[in-house]
Coordinates of C-alpha atoms in Angstrom, one line a residue:
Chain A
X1293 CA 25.7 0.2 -62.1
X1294 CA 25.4 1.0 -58.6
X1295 CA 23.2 -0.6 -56.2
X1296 CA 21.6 0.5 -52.6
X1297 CA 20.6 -2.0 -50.2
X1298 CA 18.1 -1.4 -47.6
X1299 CA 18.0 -3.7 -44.9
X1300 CA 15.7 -3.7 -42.0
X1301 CA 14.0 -5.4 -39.3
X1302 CA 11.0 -7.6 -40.0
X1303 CA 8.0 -6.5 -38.6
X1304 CA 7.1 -8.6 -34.9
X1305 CA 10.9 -8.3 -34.7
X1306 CA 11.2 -5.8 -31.7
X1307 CA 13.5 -2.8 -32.4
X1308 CA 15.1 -1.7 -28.9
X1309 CA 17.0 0.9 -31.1
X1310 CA 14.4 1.8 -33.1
X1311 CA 12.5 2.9 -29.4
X1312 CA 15.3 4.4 -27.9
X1313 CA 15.5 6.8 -30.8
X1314 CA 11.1 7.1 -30.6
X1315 CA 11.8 8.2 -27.0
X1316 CA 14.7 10.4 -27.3
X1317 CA 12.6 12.2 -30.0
X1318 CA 9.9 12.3 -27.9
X1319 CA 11.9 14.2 -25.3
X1320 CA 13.5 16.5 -27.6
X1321 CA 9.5 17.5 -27.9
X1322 CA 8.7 16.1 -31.4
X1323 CA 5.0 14.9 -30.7
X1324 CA 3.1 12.6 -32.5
X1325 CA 6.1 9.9 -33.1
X1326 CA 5.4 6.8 -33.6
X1327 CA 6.9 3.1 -35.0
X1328 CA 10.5 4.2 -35.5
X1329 CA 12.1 1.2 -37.0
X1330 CA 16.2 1.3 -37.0
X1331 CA 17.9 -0.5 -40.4
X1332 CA 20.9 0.1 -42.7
X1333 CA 22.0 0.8 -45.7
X1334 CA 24.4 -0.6 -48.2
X1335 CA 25.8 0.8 -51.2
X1336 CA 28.1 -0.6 -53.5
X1337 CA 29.0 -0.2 -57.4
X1338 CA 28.6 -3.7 -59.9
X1339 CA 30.6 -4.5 -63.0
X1340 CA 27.2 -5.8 -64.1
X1341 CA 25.3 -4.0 -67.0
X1342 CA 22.3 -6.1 -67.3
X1343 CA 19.5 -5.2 -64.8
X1344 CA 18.1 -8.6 -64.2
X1345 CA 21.5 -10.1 -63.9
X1346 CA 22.8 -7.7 -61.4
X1347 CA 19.8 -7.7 -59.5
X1348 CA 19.8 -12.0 -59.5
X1349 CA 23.5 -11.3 -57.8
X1350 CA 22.6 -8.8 -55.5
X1351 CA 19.5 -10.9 -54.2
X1352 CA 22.5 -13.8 -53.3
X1353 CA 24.7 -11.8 -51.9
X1354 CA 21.9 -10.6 -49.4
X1355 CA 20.7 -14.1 -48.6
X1356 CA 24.6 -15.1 -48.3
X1357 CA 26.0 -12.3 -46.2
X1358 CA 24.1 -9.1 -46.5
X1359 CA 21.1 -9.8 -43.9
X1360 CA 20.1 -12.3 -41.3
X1361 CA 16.4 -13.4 -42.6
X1362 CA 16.0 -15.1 -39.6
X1363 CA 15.4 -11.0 -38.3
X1364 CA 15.8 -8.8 -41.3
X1365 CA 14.0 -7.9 -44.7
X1366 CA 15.7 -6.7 -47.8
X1367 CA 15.1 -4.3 -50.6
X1368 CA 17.1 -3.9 -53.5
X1369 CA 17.8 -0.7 -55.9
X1370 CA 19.6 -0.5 -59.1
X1371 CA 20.9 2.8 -60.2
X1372 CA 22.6 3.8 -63.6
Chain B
X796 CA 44.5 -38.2 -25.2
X797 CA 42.1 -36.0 -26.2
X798 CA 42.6 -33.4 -28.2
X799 CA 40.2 -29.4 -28.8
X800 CA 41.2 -27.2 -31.4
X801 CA 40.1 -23.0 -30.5
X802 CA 39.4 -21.3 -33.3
X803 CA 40.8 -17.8 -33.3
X804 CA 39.6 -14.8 -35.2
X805 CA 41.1 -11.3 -35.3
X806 CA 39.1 -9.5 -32.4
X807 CA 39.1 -13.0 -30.3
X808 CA 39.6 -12.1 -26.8
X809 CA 38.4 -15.3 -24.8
X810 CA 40.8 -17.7 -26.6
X811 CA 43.5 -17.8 -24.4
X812 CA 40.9 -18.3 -22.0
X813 CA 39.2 -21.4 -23.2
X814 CA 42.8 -22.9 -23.8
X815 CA 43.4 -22.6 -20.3
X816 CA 40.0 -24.1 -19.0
X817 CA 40.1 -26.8 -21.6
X818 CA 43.9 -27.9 -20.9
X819 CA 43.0 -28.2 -17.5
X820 CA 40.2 -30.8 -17.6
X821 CA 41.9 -32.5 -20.6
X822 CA 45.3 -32.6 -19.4
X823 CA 46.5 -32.2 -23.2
X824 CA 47.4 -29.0 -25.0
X825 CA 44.9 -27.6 -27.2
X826 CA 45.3 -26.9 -31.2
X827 CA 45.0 -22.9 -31.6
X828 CA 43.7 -22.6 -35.1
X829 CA 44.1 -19.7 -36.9
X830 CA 40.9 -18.1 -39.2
X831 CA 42.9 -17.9 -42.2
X832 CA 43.6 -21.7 -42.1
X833 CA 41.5 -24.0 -44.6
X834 CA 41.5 -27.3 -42.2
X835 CA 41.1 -28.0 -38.4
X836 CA 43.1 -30.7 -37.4
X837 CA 41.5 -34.1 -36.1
X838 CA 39.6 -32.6 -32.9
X839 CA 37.5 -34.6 -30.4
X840 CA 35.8 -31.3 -30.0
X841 CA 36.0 -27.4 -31.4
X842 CA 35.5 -24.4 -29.7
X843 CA 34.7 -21.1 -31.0
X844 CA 35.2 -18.7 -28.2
X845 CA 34.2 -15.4 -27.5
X846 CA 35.1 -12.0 -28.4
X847 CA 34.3 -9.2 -30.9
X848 CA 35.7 -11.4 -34.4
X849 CA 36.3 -9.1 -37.1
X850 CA 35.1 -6.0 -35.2
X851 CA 31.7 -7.6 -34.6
X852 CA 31.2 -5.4 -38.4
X853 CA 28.1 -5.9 -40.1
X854 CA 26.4 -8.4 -37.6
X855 CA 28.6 -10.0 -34.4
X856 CA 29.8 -13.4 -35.9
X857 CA 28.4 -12.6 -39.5
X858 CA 32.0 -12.0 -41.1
X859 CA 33.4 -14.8 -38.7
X860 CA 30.5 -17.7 -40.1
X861 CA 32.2 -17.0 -43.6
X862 CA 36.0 -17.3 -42.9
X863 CA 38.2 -19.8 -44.6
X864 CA 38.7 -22.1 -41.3
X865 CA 34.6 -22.1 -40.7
X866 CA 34.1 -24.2 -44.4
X867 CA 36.3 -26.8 -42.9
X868 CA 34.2 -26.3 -38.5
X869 CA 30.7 -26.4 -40.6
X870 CA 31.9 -29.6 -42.4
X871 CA 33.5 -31.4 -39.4
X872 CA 30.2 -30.3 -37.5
X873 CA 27.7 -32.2 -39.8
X874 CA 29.9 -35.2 -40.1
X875 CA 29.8 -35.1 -36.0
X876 CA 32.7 -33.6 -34.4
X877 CA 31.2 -31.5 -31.2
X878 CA 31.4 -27.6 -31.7
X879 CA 30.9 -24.9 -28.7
X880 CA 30.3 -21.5 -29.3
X881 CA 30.7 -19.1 -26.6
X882 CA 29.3 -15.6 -26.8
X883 CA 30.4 -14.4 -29.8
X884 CA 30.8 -18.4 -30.7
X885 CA 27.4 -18.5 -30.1
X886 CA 26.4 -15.7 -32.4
X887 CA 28.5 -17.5 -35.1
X888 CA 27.0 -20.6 -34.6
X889 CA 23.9 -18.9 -35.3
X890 CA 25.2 -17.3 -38.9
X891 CA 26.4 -20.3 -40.2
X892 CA 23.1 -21.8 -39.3
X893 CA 24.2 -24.7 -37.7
X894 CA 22.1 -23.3 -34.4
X895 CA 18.4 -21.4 -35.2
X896 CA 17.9 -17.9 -34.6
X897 CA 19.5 -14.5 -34.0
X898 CA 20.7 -12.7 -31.3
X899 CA 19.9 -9.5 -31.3
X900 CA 20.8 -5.9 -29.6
X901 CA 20.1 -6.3 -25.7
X902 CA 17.0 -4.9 -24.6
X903 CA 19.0 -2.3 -22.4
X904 CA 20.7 -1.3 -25.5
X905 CA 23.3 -2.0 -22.4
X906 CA 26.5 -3.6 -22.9
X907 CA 25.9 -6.3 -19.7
X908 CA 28.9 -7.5 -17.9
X909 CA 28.2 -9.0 -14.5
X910 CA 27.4 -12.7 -13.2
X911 CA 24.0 -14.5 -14.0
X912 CA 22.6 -17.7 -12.9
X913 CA 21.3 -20.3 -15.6
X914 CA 19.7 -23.0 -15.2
X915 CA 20.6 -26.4 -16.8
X916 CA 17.6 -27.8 -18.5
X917 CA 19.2 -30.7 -20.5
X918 CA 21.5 -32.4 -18.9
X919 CA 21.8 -35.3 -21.9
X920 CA 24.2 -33.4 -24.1
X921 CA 28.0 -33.4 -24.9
X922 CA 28.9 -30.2 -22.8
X923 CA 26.2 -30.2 -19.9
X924 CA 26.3 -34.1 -18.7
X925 CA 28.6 -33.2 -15.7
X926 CA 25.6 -30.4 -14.5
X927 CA 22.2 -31.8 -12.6
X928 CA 19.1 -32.0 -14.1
X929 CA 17.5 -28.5 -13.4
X930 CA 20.8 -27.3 -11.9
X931 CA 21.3 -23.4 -11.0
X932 CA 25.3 -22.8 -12.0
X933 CA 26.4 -18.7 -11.4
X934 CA 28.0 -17.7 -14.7
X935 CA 29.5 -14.3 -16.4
X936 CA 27.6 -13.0 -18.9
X937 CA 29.6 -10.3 -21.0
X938 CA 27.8 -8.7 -24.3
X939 CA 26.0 -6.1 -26.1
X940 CA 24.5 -9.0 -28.0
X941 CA 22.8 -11.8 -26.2
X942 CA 19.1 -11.3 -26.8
X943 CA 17.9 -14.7 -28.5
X944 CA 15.1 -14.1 -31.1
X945 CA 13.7 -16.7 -33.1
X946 CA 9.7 -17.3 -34.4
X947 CA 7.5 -19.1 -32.3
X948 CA 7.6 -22.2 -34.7
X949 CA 11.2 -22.3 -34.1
X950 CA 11.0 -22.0 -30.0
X951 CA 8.7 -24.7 -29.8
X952 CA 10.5 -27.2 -32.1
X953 CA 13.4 -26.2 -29.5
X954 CA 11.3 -26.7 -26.4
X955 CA 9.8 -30.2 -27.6
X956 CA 13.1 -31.5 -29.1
X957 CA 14.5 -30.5 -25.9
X958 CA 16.9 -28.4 -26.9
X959 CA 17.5 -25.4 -24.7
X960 CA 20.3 -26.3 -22.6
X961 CA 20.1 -23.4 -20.4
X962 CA 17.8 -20.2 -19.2
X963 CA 18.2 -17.6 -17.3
X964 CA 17.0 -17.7 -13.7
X965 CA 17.4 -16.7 -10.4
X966 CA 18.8 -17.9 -7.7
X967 CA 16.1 -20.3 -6.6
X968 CA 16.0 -21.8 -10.6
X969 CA 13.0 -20.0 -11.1
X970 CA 13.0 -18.8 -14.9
X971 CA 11.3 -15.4 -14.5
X972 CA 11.6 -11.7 -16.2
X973 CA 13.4 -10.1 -13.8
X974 CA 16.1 -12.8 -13.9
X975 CA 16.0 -12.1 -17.8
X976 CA 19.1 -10.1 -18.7
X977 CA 19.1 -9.5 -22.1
X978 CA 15.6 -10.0 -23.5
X979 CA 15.7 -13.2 -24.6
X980 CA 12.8 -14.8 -25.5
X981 CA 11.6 -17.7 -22.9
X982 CA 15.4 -16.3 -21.1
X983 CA 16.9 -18.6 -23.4
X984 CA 21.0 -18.2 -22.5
X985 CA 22.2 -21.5 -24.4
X986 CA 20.8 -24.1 -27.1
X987 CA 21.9 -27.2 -28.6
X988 CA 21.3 -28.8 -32.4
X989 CA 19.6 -32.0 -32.4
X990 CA 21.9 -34.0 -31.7
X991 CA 22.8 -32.5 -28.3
X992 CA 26.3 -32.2 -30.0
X993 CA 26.6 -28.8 -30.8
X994 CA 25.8 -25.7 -28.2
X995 CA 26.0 -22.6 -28.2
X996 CA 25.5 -19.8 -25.2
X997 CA 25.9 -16.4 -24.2
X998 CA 27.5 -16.9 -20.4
X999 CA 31.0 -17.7 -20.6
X1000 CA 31.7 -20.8 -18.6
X1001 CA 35.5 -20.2 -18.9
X1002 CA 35.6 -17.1 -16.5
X1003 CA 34.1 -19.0 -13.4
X1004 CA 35.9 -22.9 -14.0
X1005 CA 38.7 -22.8 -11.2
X1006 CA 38.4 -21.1 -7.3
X1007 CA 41.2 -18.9 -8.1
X1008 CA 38.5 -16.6 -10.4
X1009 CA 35.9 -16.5 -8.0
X1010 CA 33.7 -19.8 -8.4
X1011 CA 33.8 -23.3 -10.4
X1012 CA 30.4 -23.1 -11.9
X1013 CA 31.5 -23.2 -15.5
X1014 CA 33.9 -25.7 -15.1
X1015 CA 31.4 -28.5 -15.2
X1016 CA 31.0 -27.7 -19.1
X1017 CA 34.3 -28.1 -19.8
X1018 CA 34.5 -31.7 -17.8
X1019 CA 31.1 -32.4 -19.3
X1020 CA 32.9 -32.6 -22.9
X1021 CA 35.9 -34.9 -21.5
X1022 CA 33.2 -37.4 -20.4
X1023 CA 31.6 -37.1 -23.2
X1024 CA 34.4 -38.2 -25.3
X1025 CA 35.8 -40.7 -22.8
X1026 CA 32.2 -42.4 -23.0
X1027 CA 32.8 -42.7 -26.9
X1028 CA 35.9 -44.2 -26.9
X1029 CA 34.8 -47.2 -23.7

């Protein structure tokens, strides 16, 4: 089972990344931007079968390593 | 005699640094402690200095707070042994969660290297004791990193515990925007647990500790600790 990890920034967490990117786009003459929010993305491939399991083991290792709550949210996705 | 163990990581760069700043004021050589290790030796106080540990991948200091040796620094922290973290330190201090907060991406996006003033805002602690109350001290600041974030309820339980050892200000000790380098919210540049035992801060006091680099401003944090610890042991 394979799992995909978004992290991002929380939201009244400001992005200087994020509006460096809004800017450039800006200047590259795509209009109408707005909000662009900078985050990553983790992949990585569990032992695991069992859905609720895997997912109970991915939701530590974000809280242990993964992200920084004190600035980031988390999302979890399994994938057969 | 009193004795400081360095923690180095891979990627440390400011060890060697520290060991020479801390020898000097303590007379007595310091324990370099390898990341890999499982126990610090007896310390009277730790250091975690600064550099890029582990290739600063993930987060700065987020591969570094789970090492072997930092079981053993988080331990010896709680049961009271001082801890500094400089600059990357700092960001360490912060993923182990010893210290609140983040520090995030300067505002710039710039990697800042230059000198900064700071302004000592608690004196009453194990590494600022030696600095006056209020004190402007000129210190190099060095990172891509240093932009202190944390939510409001967090800032003002630092404020009213008194535990934001030092802001950015100018040269007067005025603690305004423009003296802000990095973004960090109420130009916090170093904080402190409870206790006043451990701190952690971005400038590096080590560069700026002897005339022969250019100034002695940093040195007081270093002579701070000794006192510190001599004061224990009277």
């Amino acid at each position: 089972m394979k799992a995909l990890i978004k992290i991002t920034l929380k939201n009244g967490v400001l992005d200087p990344q994020g509006k460096a990117i809004e800017n450039a786009l800006g200047a590259l003459g795509f209009d109408g931007v707005s909000g662009v929010r900078q985050g990553k993305l983790i992949e990585l491939d569990l032992a695991a079968s069992d859905a609720p399991a895997a997912r109970a083991e991915v939701e530590r290792m974000c809280q242990n390593l993964l992200a920084n709550t004190v600035i980031e949210n988390y999302s979890i996705e399994l994938v057969n | 005699m009193i004795r400081a163990s360095v923690i180095v990581f891979p990627g440390s760069n400011c060890d060697r640094d520290v060991k020479v700043a801390t020898e000097a004021v303590t007379g007595s050589k310091a324990n370099m402690v390898w990341h890999g290790d499982s126990e610090v030796p007896k310390s009277d106080f730790i250091i975690l200095p600064g550099g890029f540990s582990y290739g600063d991948y993930l987060r700065c200091g987020a591969m570094a707070a789970h090492s072997p040796i930092m079981r053993d620094v988080i331990a010896k922290a709680h049961a009271g042994t001082p801890v500094i973290g400089i600059c990357n330190g700092f960001q360490i201090l912060l993923e182990t969660g010893l210290l609140p907060g983040a520090l995030m991406r300067n505002a710039s996006l710039l990697f800042i290297c230059r000198d900064v003033f700071i302004r000592c805002d608690n004196n009453r602690t194990f590494f600022t004791n030696c600095y006056r109350e209020k004190e402007v001290a000129r210190v190099p600041i060095a990172h891509h990193d240093g932009n202190y974030f944390a939510d409001k309820a967090t800032l003002d339980c630092l404020e009213t515990e008194n535990r934001v050892a030092f802001r950015y200000c100018d040269v007067g000790g005025e603690v305004t925007e423009a003296a802000n380098p990095n973004g960090s919210q109420r130009n916090i540049a170093g904080i402190t647990d409870p206790t006043g035992r451990i701190l952690g801060l971005m400038p590096h006091p080590e560069r700026l500790f002897e005339p022969a680099l250019g100034g002695t401003d940093g040195r007081r944090v270093f002579e701070s600790a000794v006192v510190s610890v001599m004061e224990a042991a009277a």
